[in-house]
């Protein structure tokens, strides 16, 4: 394993307009390039290209955009009506609350900028870290904020394996509960759906129940994305496991599998009265 590479850089811009037609955000804000959490299925691993790293280096480098708050201040000032009706997402290709955020506080400083600019839109987060609790004071000062946690299992040993350096799922559930108690809107991102759930539907039911029990009422559900570059990295990461596990991952890309799985998901959505965001289970493309 290479030594962990941390670099402090100056970025050229910080708000990226959404390029997706049906996206439920207008801009993404990524205060870091790279993510120390190093999830084995991460779709953002292509970002290494931006800083001369390979896909398989993902998790081994983080470049901190030291001027992110200053850039945000300038870019938010250009938004019409103080951004009313717009949504900024932290973050699309990094985790805004990965460990280095405790030191650099770039996400926190960006939020303070939005408060000072009287940003009138929404700020939405997706993280795997309970470090977000540190910023409850600032979140409450925003016009509207919501925090989502990625929940892929209820078993800490599974989250430790697939989301190597992220806080365990038990800490994420506890954070969702605390945020709900603090009256901050929450949601859960249930994805990628790990293929073992199809042979163990009860476990998926336990996951939905756990999310409901901590006050979450809105969820995204997404199938595993096995695009070429993700497949390559994931296969290398899983090489020491029972090969049937990889076969199950691969099988999860078929339409029949997805339909069967989606029916289970819809039943659970109904059972717990969740609002399913985007109104469907999300997937990328079929491989067979
Ligand atoms: S936390 Fe998100 S951005 Fe970071 S490695 Fe995991 S999936 Fe990728």
PDB file of C-alpha atoms and ligand atoms in Angstrom, residues 35 37-39 42 58 94-95 128, ligand 1:
ATOM      1  CA  UNK A  35     -12.019  10.470  -0.447  1.00  0.00           C
ATOM      2  CA  UNK A  37     -13.254   6.492   3.058  1.00  0.00           C
ATOM      3  CA  UNK A  38     -12.207   4.451   0.030  1.00  0.00           C
ATOM      4  CA  UNK A  39     -15.459   2.544  -0.501  1.00  0.00           C
ATOM      5  CA  UNK A  42     -17.225   4.126  -5.257  1.00  0.00           C
ATOM      6  CA  UNK A  58      -8.871   5.787  -4.778  1.00  0.00           C
ATOM      7  CA  UNK A  94     -16.174  13.179  -2.280  1.00  0.00           C
ATOM      8  CA  UNK A  95     -17.444  12.877   1.268  1.00  0.00           C
ATOM      9  CA  UNK A 128     -21.163   8.488   5.683  1.00  0.00           C
TER      10      UNK A 128
HETATM   11  S1  LIG B   1     -17.780   7.983   0.963  1.00  0.00           S
HETATM   12 FE1  LIG B   1     -18.688   8.370  -1.038  1.00  0.00          FE
HETATM   13  S2  LIG B   1     -17.136   9.514  -2.176  1.00  0.00           S
HETATM   14 FE2  LIG B   1     -16.135   8.581  -0.406  1.00  0.00          FE
HETATM   15  S3  LIG B   1     -15.279   6.664  -1.181  1.00  0.00           S
HETATM   16 FE3  LIG B   1     -17.302   6.236  -0.283  1.00  0.00          FE
HETATM   17  S4  LIG B   1     -18.748   6.334  -1.987  1.00  0.00           S
HETATM   18 FE4  LIG B   1     -16.848   7.352  -2.638  1.00  0.00          FE
END
